[in-house]
């Protein structure tokens, strides 16, 4: 009997079904209270906007991180001995959209409000599970095909499968960074494709 080791891989690309928009608030001022107040107003508006999107069914989830403030010092321009203290207040609000045609408009809306945004694409858990199962089966078939090729080259045939082991691989689309300048109109946003893949290693006996 001859032992044959073979690896099979399968992958597919599926259009994203969800877009998580991360809105980053950052307000800098020499006045600490002014920095906190401005950032708080913007933060609360973002939370209200996220709640509206959930209420309308356009979003499935949102979260808001606590507001933080930190101070740092620098020197006045042209006056190396004059110390200037500034205060930066920041926060993060995230919302997961299920209505993907809204991504462009929402990114523009947030940018015009002075918020930096970042978009992360994903599939629903149910869809991912469906495609993962398909890819696992396809990967097993691919490994068996490779093993058959080796067996035929030896003038033999596969008689049994000794083992199949899963070799996890990462999959997914990279986050798409998105910014829009006020007055520029909605930026073109393309729905990303998510890669779903599987790799297996098989051990076969041929004779």
Tab-separated table of C-alpha atoms in Angstrom:
chain	number	residue	atom	x	y	z
A	1	UNK	CA	0.000	0.000	0.000
A	2	UNK	CA	1.135	3.520	-0.737
A	3	UNK	CA	0.263	6.403	1.572
A	4	UNK	CA	-0.538	9.652	-0.221
A	5	UNK	CA	-0.842	13.064	1.435
A	6	UNK	CA	-2.814	15.709	-0.447
A	7	UNK	CA	-4.183	19.155	0.262
A	8	UNK	CA	-7.326	20.668	-1.202
A	9	UNK	CA	-8.498	24.275	-1.204
A	10	UNK	CA	-11.724	25.945	-2.280
A	11	UNK	CA	-12.861	29.534	-2.120
A	12	UNK	CA	-15.662	31.764	-3.282
A	13	UNK	CA	-16.466	35.469	-3.179
A	14	UNK	CA	-19.776	36.713	-1.816
A	15	UNK	CA	-21.129	40.261	-1.843
A	16	UNK	CA	-21.222	41.733	1.658
A	17	UNK	CA	-24.591	41.935	3.383
A	18	UNK	CA	-23.671	44.309	6.204
A	19	UNK	CA	-21.559	47.472	6.500
A	20	UNK	CA	-20.346	48.571	9.919
A	21	UNK	CA	-19.591	52.281	9.875
A	22	UNK	CA	-17.265	53.511	12.590
A	23	UNK	CA	-17.606	57.230	13.297
A	24	UNK	CA	-14.640	58.796	15.087
A	25	UNK	CA	-15.153	62.070	16.948
A	26	UNK	CA	-12.121	64.219	17.747
A	27	UNK	CA	-12.323	67.834	18.961
A	28	UNK	CA	-9.226	69.826	19.940
A	29	UNK	CA	-9.342	73.155	21.763
A	30	UNK	CA	-7.287	75.228	24.185
A	31	UNK	CA	-10.421	75.362	26.306
A	32	UNK	CA	-10.985	72.006	28.001
A	33	UNK	CA	-14.682	72.603	28.656
A	34	UNK	CA	-15.171	73.767	25.087
A	35	UNK	CA	-13.521	70.626	23.747
A	36	UNK	CA	-15.695	68.378	25.918
A	37	UNK	CA	-18.907	70.239	25.125
A	38	UNK	CA	-18.365	70.198	21.351
A	39	UNK	CA	-17.398	66.522	21.301
A	40	UNK	CA	-20.347	65.607	23.540
A	41	UNK	CA	-22.830	67.350	21.233
A	42	UNK	CA	-21.409	65.551	18.208
A	43	UNK	CA	-21.282	62.217	20.039
A	44	UNK	CA	-24.914	62.497	21.187
A	45	UNK	CA	-26.024	63.433	17.665
A	46	UNK	CA	-24.279	60.332	16.300
A	47	UNK	CA	-26.011	58.112	18.848
A	48	UNK	CA	-29.389	59.617	17.970
A	49	UNK	CA	-28.670	59.110	14.265
A	50	UNK	CA	-27.766	55.463	14.904
A	51	UNK	CA	-30.970	54.967	16.893
A	52	UNK	CA	-32.986	56.452	14.009
A	53	UNK	CA	-31.375	54.038	11.571
A	54	UNK	CA	-32.221	51.094	13.824
A	55	UNK	CA	-35.801	52.289	14.287
A	56	UNK	CA	-36.260	52.554	10.510
A	57	UNK	CA	-34.875	49.043	9.975
A	58	UNK	CA	-31.851	50.285	8.029
A	59	UNK	CA	-29.428	49.218	10.776
A	60	UNK	CA	-29.327	46.121	12.969
A	61	UNK	CA	-26.949	47.220	15.735
A	62	UNK	CA	-25.029	50.161	17.166
A	63	UNK	CA	-22.641	50.918	20.021
A	64	UNK	CA	-21.146	54.030	21.606
A	65	UNK	CA	-17.840	54.183	23.475
A	66	UNK	CA	-17.261	56.554	26.407
A	67	UNK	CA	-15.946	60.027	25.674
A	68	UNK	CA	-12.311	60.561	26.691
A	69	UNK	CA	-10.259	63.738	27.063
A	70	UNK	CA	-6.532	64.178	27.281
A	71	UNK	CA	-4.290	67.215	27.406
A	72	UNK	CA	-0.933	67.895	25.825
A	73	UNK	CA	1.399	70.831	25.542
A	74	UNK	CA	3.214	72.425	22.644
A	75	UNK	CA	4.912	75.719	21.968
A	76	UNK	CA	3.463	78.770	20.267
A	77	UNK	CA	4.660	79.238	16.715
A	78	UNK	CA	7.686	81.527	16.664
A	79	UNK	CA	7.753	81.637	20.467
A	80	UNK	CA	9.733	78.614	21.681
A	81	UNK	CA	9.386	79.606	25.316
A	82	UNK	CA	5.605	80.103	25.277
A	83	UNK	CA	3.898	76.871	26.306
A	84	UNK	CA	0.433	76.185	24.875
A	85	UNK	CA	-1.904	73.614	26.426
A	86	UNK	CA	-4.535	71.951	24.251
A	87	UNK	CA	-7.248	69.458	25.064
A	88	UNK	CA	-8.482	66.722	22.755
A	89	UNK	CA	-11.801	64.973	23.348
A	90	UNK	CA	-12.667	61.886	21.346
A	91	UNK	CA	-15.224	59.093	21.125
A	92	UNK	CA	-16.375	56.327	18.811
A	93	UNK	CA	-19.858	55.352	17.645
A	94	UNK	CA	-20.470	52.333	15.440
A	95	UNK	CA	-23.567	51.357	13.482
A	96	UNK	CA	-24.142	48.254	11.363
A	97	UNK	CA	-26.190	48.942	8.240
A	98	UNK	CA	-28.284	46.269	6.558
A	99	UNK	CA	-29.485	48.743	3.922
A	100	UNK	CA	-26.262	49.001	1.936
A	101	UNK	CA	-27.450	51.658	-0.575
A	102	UNK	CA	-27.375	54.078	2.390
A	103	UNK	CA	-23.631	53.705	2.943
A	104	UNK	CA	-22.575	56.466	0.542
A	105	UNK	CA	-25.105	58.978	1.832
A	106	UNK	CA	-24.355	58.247	5.486
A	107	UNK	CA	-20.590	58.514	4.999
A	108	UNK	CA	-21.124	61.905	3.352
A	109	UNK	CA	-23.493	63.054	6.083
A	110	UNK	CA	-21.017	62.157	8.811
A	111	UNK	CA	-18.088	63.709	6.975
A	112	UNK	CA	-19.985	66.965	6.564
A	113	UNK	CA	-20.634	66.920	10.320
A	114	UNK	CA	-16.874	66.754	10.915
A	115	UNK	CA	-16.592	63.050	11.677
A	116	UNK	CA	-14.011	60.632	10.280
A	117	UNK	CA	-15.548	57.379	9.098
A	118	UNK	CA	-14.345	53.912	8.295
A	119	UNK	CA	-16.389	51.078	6.705
A	120	UNK	CA	-16.027	47.381	7.484
A	121	UNK	CA	-17.950	44.882	5.328
A	122	UNK	CA	-19.288	41.520	6.478
A	123	UNK	CA	-21.748	38.696	5.889
A	124	UNK	CA	-24.513	37.575	8.192
A	125	UNK	CA	-23.627	34.562	10.327
A	126	UNK	CA	-26.185	32.381	8.531
A	127	UNK	CA	-24.822	33.217	5.088
A	128	UNK	CA	-21.229	32.677	6.196
A	129	UNK	CA	-22.113	29.247	7.626
A	130	UNK	CA	-23.820	28.214	4.365
A	131	UNK	CA	-20.795	29.129	2.248
A	132	UNK	CA	-18.306	27.682	4.720
A	133	UNK	CA	-20.054	24.306	4.482
A	134	UNK	CA	-19.974	24.459	0.695
A	135	UNK	CA	-16.289	25.317	0.646
A	136	UNK	CA	-15.391	22.529	3.094
A	137	UNK	CA	-17.090	19.964	0.855
A	138	UNK	CA	-15.410	21.428	-2.217
A	139	UNK	CA	-12.020	21.385	-0.468
A	140	UNK	CA	-12.436	17.695	0.396
A	141	UNK	CA	-13.255	16.953	-3.244
A	142	UNK	CA	-10.208	18.960	-4.324
A	143	UNK	CA	-7.913	17.014	-1.995
A	144	UNK	CA	-9.346	13.715	-3.243
A	145	UNK	CA	-8.748	14.809	-6.851
A	146	UNK	CA	-5.112	15.624	-6.073
A	147	UNK	CA	-4.660	12.254	-4.369
A	148	UNK	CA	-6.180	10.492	-7.383
A	149	UNK	CA	-3.708	12.249	-9.681
A	150	UNK	CA	-0.769	10.973	-7.631
A	151	UNK	CA	-2.228	7.478	-7.452
A	152	UNK	CA	-2.751	7.341	-11.219
A	153	UNK	CA	0.823	8.535	-11.770
A	154	UNK	CA	1.927	5.496	-9.741
A	155	UNK	CA	-0.354	3.160	-11.649
A	156	UNK	CA	-2.531	2.703	-8.577
A	157	UNK	CA	-5.937	3.788	-7.303
A	158	UNK	CA	-7.169	5.285	-4.039
A	159	UNK	CA	-8.627	2.512	-1.880
A	160	UNK	CA	-9.351	4.315	1.383
A	161	UNK	CA	-9.234	7.629	3.188
A	162	UNK	CA	-7.083	7.473	6.305
A	163	UNK	CA	-7.810	10.958	7.627
A	164	UNK	CA	-9.017	14.431	6.739
A	165	UNK	CA	-7.876	17.391	8.805
A	166	UNK	CA	-9.048	20.972	8.660
A	167	UNK	CA	-6.495	23.696	8.014
A	168	UNK	CA	-8.210	26.986	9.002
A	169	UNK	CA	-7.553	29.944	6.759
A	170	UNK	CA	-8.534	33.567	7.211
A	171	UNK	CA	-11.101	35.107	4.928
A	172	UNK	CA	-12.785	38.434	4.473
A	173	UNK	CA	-12.567	41.768	2.776
A	174	UNK	CA	-10.315	44.469	4.148
A	175	UNK	CA	-11.962	47.481	5.733
A	176	UNK	CA	-12.535	50.276	3.225
A	177	UNK	CA	-11.485	53.725	4.427
A	178	UNK	CA	-13.971	56.354	3.343
A	179	UNK	CA	-13.932	60.134	3.628
A	180	UNK	CA	-15.958	62.792	1.897
A	181	UNK	CA	-15.393	66.516	1.643
A	182	UNK	CA	-18.327	68.820	2.325
A	183	UNK	CA	-20.083	69.845	-0.861
A	184	UNK	CA	-18.441	67.164	-2.990
A	185	UNK	CA	-21.562	65.006	-3.249
A	186	UNK	CA	-21.903	61.383	-2.142
A	187	UNK	CA	-18.696	59.439	-2.750
A	188	UNK	CA	-18.876	56.276	-4.791
A	189	UNK	CA	-18.855	53.298	-2.443
A	190	UNK	CA	-18.598	49.803	-3.880
A	191	UNK	CA	-20.001	46.922	-1.861
A	192	UNK	CA	-17.074	44.665	-1.035
A	193	UNK	CA	-16.867	40.963	-1.775
A	194	UNK	CA	-16.124	38.688	1.164
A	195	UNK	CA	-13.822	35.735	0.549
A	196	UNK	CA	-14.956	32.472	2.136
A	197	UNK	CA	-12.477	29.616	1.854
A	198	UNK	CA	-11.508	26.255	3.274
A	199	UNK	CA	-8.382	24.105	3.148
A	200	UNK	CA	-8.110	20.457	4.153
A	201	UNK	CA	-5.257	17.980	4.322
A	202	UNK	CA	-6.047	14.377	3.516
A	203	UNK	CA	-4.171	11.102	3.959
A	204	UNK	CA	-5.090	8.328	1.522
A	205	UNK	CA	-4.057	4.744	0.939
A	206	UNK	CA	-3.563	3.572	-2.650
A	207	UNK	CA	-2.830	0.212	-4.019
